[in-house]
Tab-separated table of C-alpha atoms in Angstrom:
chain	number	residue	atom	x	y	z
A	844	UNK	CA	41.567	137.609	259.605
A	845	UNK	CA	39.684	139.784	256.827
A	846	UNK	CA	40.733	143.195	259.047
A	847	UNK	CA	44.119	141.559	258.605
A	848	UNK	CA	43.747	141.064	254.452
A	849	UNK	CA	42.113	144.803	253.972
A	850	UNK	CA	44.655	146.183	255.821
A	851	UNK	CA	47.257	144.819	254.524
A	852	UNK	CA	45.387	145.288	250.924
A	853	UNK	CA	45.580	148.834	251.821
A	854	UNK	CA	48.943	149.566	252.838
A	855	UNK	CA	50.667	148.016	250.013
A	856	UNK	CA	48.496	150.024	247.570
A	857	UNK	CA	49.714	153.276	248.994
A	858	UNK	CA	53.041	152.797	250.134
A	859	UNK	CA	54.624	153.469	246.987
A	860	UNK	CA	53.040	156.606	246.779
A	861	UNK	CA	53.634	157.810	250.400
A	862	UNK	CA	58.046	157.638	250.027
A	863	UNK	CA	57.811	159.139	246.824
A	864	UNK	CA	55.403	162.150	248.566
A	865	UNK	CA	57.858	161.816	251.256
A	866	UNK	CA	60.857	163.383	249.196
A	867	UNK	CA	59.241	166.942	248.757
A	868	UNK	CA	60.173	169.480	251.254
A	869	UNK	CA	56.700	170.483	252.131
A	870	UNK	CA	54.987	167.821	254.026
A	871	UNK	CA	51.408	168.108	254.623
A	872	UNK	CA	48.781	165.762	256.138
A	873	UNK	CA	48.808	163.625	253.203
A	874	UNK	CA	52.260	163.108	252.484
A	875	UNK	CA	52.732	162.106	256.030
A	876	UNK	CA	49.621	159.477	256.012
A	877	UNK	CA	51.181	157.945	253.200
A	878	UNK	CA	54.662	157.841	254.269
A	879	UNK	CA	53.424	156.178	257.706
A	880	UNK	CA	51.219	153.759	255.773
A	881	UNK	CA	54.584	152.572	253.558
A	882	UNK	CA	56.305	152.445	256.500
A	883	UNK	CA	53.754	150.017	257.818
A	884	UNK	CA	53.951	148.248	255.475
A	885	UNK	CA	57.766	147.579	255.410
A	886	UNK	CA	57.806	147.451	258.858
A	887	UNK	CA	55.627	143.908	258.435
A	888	UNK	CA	58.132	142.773	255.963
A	889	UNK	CA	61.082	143.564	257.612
A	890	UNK	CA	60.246	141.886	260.700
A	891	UNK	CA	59.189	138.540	259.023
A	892	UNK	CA	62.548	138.914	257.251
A	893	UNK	CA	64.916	138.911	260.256
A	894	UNK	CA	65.118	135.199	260.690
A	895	UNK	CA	67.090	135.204	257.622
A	896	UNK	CA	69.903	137.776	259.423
A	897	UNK	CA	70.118	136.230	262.640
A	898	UNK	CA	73.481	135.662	264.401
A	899	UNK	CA	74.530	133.442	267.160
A	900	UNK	CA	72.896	135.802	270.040
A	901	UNK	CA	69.380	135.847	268.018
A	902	UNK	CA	69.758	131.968	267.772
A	903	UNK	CA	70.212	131.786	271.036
A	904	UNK	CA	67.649	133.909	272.032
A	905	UNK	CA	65.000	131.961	269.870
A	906	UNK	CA	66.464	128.697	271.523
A	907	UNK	CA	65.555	129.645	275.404
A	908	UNK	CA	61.645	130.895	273.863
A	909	UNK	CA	61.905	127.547	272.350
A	910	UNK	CA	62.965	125.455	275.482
A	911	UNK	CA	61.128	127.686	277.482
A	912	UNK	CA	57.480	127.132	276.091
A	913	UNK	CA	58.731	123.389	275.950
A	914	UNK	CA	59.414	123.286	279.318
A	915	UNK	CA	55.675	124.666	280.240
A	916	UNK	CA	54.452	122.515	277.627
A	917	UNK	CA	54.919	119.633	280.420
A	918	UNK	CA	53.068	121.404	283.173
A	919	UNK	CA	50.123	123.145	281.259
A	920	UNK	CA	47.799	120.404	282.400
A	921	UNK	CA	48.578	120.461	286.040
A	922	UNK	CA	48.279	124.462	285.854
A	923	UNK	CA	45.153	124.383	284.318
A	924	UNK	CA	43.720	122.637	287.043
A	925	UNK	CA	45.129	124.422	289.610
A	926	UNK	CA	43.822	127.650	288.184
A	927	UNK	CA	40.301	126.292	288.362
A	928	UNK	CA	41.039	126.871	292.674
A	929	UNK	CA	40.771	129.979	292.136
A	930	UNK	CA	39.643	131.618	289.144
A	931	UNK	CA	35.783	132.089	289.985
A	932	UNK	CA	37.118	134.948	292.743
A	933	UNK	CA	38.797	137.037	289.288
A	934	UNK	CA	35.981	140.440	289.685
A	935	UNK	CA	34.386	140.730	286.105
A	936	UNK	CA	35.505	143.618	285.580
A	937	UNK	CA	39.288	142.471	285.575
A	938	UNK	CA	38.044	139.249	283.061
A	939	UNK	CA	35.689	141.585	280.628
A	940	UNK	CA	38.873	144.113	279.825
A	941	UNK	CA	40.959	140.927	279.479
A	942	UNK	CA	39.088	139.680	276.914
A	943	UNK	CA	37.657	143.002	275.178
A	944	UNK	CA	41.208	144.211	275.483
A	945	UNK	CA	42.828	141.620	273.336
A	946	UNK	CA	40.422	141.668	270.797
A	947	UNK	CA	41.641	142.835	267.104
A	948	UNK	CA	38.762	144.777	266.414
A	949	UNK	CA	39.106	147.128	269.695
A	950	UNK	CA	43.477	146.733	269.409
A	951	UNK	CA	43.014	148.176	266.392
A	952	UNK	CA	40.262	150.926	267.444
A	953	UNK	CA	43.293	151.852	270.267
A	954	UNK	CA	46.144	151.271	267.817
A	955	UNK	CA	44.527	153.581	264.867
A	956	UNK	CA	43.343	156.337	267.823
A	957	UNK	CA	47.197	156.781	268.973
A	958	UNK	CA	48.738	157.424	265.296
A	959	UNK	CA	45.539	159.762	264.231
A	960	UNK	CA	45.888	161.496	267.160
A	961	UNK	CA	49.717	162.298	266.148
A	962	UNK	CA	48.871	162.271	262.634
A	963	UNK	CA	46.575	165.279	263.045
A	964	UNK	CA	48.286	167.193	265.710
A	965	UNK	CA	51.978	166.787	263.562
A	966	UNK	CA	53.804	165.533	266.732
A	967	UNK	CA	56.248	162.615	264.954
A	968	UNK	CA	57.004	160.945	268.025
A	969	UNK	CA	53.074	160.444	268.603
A	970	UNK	CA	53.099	159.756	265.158
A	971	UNK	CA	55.746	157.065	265.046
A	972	UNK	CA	54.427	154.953	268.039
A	973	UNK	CA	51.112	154.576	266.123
A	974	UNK	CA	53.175	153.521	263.244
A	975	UNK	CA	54.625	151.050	265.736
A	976	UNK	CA	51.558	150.045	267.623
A	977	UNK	CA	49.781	149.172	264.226
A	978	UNK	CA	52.734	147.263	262.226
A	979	UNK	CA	53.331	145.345	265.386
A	980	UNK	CA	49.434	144.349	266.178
A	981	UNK	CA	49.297	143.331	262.148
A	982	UNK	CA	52.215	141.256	262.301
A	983	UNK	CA	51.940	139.659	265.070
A	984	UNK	CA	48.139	139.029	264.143
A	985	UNK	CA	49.008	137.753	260.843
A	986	UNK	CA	51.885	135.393	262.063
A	987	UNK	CA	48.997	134.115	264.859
A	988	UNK	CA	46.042	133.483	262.769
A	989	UNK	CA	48.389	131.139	260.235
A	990	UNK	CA	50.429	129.163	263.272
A	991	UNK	CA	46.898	128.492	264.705
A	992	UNK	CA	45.665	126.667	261.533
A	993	UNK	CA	48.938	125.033	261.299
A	994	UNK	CA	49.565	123.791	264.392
A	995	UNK	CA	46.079	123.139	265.333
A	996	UNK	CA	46.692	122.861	269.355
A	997	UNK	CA	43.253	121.866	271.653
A	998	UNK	CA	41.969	124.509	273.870
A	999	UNK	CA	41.408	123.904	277.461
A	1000	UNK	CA	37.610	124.004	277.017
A	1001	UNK	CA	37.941	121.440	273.981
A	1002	UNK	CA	38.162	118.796	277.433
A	1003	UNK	CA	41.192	117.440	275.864
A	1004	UNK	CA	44.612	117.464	277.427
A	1005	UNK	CA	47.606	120.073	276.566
A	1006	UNK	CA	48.880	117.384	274.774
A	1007	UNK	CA	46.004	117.134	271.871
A	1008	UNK	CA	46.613	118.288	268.062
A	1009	UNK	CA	44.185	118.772	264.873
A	1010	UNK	CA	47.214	120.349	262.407
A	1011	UNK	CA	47.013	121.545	259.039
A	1012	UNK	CA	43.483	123.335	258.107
A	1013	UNK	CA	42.600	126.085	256.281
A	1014	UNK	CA	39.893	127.111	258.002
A	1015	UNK	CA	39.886	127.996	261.468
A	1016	UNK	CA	38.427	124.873	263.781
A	1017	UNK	CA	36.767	126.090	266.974
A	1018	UNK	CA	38.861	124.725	269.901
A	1019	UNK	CA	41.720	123.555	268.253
A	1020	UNK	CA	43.055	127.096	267.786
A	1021	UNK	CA	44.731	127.222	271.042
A	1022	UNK	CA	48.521	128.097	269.727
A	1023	UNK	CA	49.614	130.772	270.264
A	1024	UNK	CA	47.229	133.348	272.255
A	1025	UNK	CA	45.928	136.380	270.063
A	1026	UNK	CA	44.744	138.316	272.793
A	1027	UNK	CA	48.334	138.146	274.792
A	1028	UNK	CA	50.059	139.000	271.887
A	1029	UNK	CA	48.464	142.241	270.535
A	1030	UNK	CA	47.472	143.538	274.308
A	1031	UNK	CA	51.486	142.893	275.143
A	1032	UNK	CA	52.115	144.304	272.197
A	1033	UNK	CA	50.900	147.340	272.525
A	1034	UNK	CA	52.033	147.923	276.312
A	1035	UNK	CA	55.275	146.968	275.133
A	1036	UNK	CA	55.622	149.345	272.454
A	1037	UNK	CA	53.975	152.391	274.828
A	1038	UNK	CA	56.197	151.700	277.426
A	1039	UNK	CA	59.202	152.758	275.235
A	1040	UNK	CA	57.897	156.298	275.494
A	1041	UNK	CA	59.038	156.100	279.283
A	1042	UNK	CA	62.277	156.244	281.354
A	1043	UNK	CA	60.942	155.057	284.861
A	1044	UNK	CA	61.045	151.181	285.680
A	1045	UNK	CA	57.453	151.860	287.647
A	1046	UNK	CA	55.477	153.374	284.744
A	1047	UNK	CA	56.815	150.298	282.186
A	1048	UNK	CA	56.355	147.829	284.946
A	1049	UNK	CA	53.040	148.695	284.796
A	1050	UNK	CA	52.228	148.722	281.200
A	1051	UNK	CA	53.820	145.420	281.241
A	1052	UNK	CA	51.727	144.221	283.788
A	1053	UNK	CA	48.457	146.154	282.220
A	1054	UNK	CA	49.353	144.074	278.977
A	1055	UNK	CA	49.426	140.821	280.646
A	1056	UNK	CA	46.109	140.817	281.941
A	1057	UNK	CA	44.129	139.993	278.912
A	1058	UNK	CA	46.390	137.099	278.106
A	1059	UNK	CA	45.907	135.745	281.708
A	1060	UNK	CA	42.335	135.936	281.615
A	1061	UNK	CA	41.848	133.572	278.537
A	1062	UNK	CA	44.295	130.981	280.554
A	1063	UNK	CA	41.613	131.358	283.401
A	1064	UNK	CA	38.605	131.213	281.160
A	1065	UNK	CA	39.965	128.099	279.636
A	1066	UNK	CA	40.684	129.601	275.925
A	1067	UNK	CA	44.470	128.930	276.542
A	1068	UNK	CA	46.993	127.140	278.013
A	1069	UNK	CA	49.854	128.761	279.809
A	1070	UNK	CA	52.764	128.048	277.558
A	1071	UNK	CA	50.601	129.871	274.537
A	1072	UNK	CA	50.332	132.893	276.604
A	1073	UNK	CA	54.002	132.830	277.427
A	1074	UNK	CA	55.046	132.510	274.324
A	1075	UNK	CA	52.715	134.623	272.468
A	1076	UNK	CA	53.870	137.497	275.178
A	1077	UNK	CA	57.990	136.589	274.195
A	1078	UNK	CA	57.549	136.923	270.711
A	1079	UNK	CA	55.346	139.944	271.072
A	1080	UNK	CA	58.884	141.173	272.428
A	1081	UNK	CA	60.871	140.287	269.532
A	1082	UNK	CA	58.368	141.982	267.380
A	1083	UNK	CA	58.254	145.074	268.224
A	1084	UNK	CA	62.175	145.279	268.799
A	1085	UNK	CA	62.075	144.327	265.412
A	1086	UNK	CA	60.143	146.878	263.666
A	1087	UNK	CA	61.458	149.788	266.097
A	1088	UNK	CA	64.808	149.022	264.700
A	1089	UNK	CA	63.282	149.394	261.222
A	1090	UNK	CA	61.512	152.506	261.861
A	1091	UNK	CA	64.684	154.274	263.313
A	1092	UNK	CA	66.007	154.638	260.004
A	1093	UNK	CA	62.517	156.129	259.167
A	1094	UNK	CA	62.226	158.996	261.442
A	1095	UNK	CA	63.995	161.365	262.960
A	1096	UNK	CA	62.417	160.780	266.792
A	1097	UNK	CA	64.014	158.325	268.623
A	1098	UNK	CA	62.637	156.666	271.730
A	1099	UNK	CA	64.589	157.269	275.407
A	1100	UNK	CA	66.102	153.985	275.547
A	1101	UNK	CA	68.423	153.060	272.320
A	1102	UNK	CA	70.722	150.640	274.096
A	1103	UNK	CA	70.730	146.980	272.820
A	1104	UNK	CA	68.527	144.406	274.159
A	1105	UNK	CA	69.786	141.605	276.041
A	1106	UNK	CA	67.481	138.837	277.058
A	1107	UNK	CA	68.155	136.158	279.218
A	1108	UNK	CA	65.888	133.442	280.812
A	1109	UNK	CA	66.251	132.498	284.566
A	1110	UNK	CA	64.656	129.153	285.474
A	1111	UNK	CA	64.313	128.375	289.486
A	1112	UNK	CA	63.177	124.814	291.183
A	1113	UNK	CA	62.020	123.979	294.458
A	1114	UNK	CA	59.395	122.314	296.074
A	1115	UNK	CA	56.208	122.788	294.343
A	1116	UNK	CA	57.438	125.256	292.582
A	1117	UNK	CA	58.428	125.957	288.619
A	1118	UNK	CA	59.633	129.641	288.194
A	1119	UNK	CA	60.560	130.914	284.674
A	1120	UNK	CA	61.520	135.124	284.354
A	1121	UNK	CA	62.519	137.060	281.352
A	1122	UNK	CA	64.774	139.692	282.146
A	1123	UNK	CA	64.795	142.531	278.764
């Protein structure tokens, strides 16, 4: 939460400065920093704004996450348990990157790594998906650390059901942080927001499915329930959509896919069986 308070501390201190450095003609390593760091910064504020300029199809689209994570809500206990069949054979490798992965201290070692790395060699594109990875990771991060005080949701560990609430603190309290998942949202985030830099189906496919590992490793590790993974991974979605949106009017580089969005939910019964797929 403090990374979250300097950083933000920091962007809105130079963002001013970086679009007015932004108008000269000669651009150097400075002017650039700057202008990234205001765009950052707006890119956070723009995306906590949208609510406020949804449509029908928006409303719509916030309705099935809502339903959706409802819907799991009733079956979170019964998958917990059945993921304690099985969840000792995960190797250790898989569960130490899921939860090393996730964390904001290393997202934001990753995050900070991509954009210096275009930063310094000039390459915009390289330069904008930092820009991307980092407002995405800080609002997301922000918007997670305040629902979990709010809502105050037991973790599996706590030994409480799905079911069990401590709302309304201030300060964090230790298994009753459960809603939504950290880790799934700022490790989705980020393979999300990569992915973008690629055409074929098999190379996002398996971002997407790199990015879902840490978020699947704190369901088997008891830190979170299924329905906070699920919809910590949705909203990462609308997130980044979000602020890419915002930064097209930024920068010049676009991304290979500029068609709009459409997401729809599929649910499928059967025996035994409770299927829910995004398609995006």
């Amino acid at each position: 939460m403090k990374l979250l308070k300097y950083l933000a501390f920091f962007l809105l201190t130079i963002c001013m400065t970086g679009q007015e450095l932004h108008q000269n003609k000669e651009k150097n390593l400075w002017n650039n920093f700057t202008y990234d760091a205001g765009n950052m910064f707006g890119s956070v504020g723009y995306a906590y704004s949208r609510p406020f300029h949804w449509k029908g199809d928006d409303w719509a689209n916030f309705g099935y996450l809502t339903g959706g994570t409802l819907l799991l809500f009733t079956v979170d206990d019964g998958l917990n348990k059945w993921k304690n069949g099985f969840n000792q054979d995960i190797p250790d490798v898989i569960m130490d990157y899921g939860h090393e992965y996730g964390s904001p201290e290393n997202n934001y070692m990753l995050t900070g790594g991509v954009y210096l790395a275009g930063l310094f060699t000039k390459n915009e594109k390289l330069r904008r998906t930092g820009v991307l990875l980092i407002s995405s990771a800080t609002a997301g991060g922000f918007l997670q650390q305040v629902s979990k005080r709010t809502i105050g949701r037991a973790r599996p560990k706590s030994g409480a059901s799905s079911g069990t609430f401590d709302p309304l603190h201030l300060d964090r309290v230790y298994n009753y942080d459960s809603f939504p998942s950290g880790h799934a949202m700022l490790a989705f985030s980020n393979a999300y927001a990569i992915a973008k830099q690629f055409k074929s189906p098999w190379v996002k496919g398996g971002l997407y499915a790199v990015g879902m590992i840490p978020g699947l490793v704190r369901v088997m590790d008891d830190f979170h329930w299924v329905s906070d993974v699920a919809f910590s991974t949705v909203l990462s979605i609308f997130i980044v959509e979000s602020i890419d949106r915002y930064l097209d009017s930024k920068y010049d580089e676009k991304y290979n896919d500029r068609k709009p969005k459409n997401v729809s939910w599929n649910l499928s019964f059967g025996p035994n069986t409770l299927g829910v797929s995004l398609h995006f």
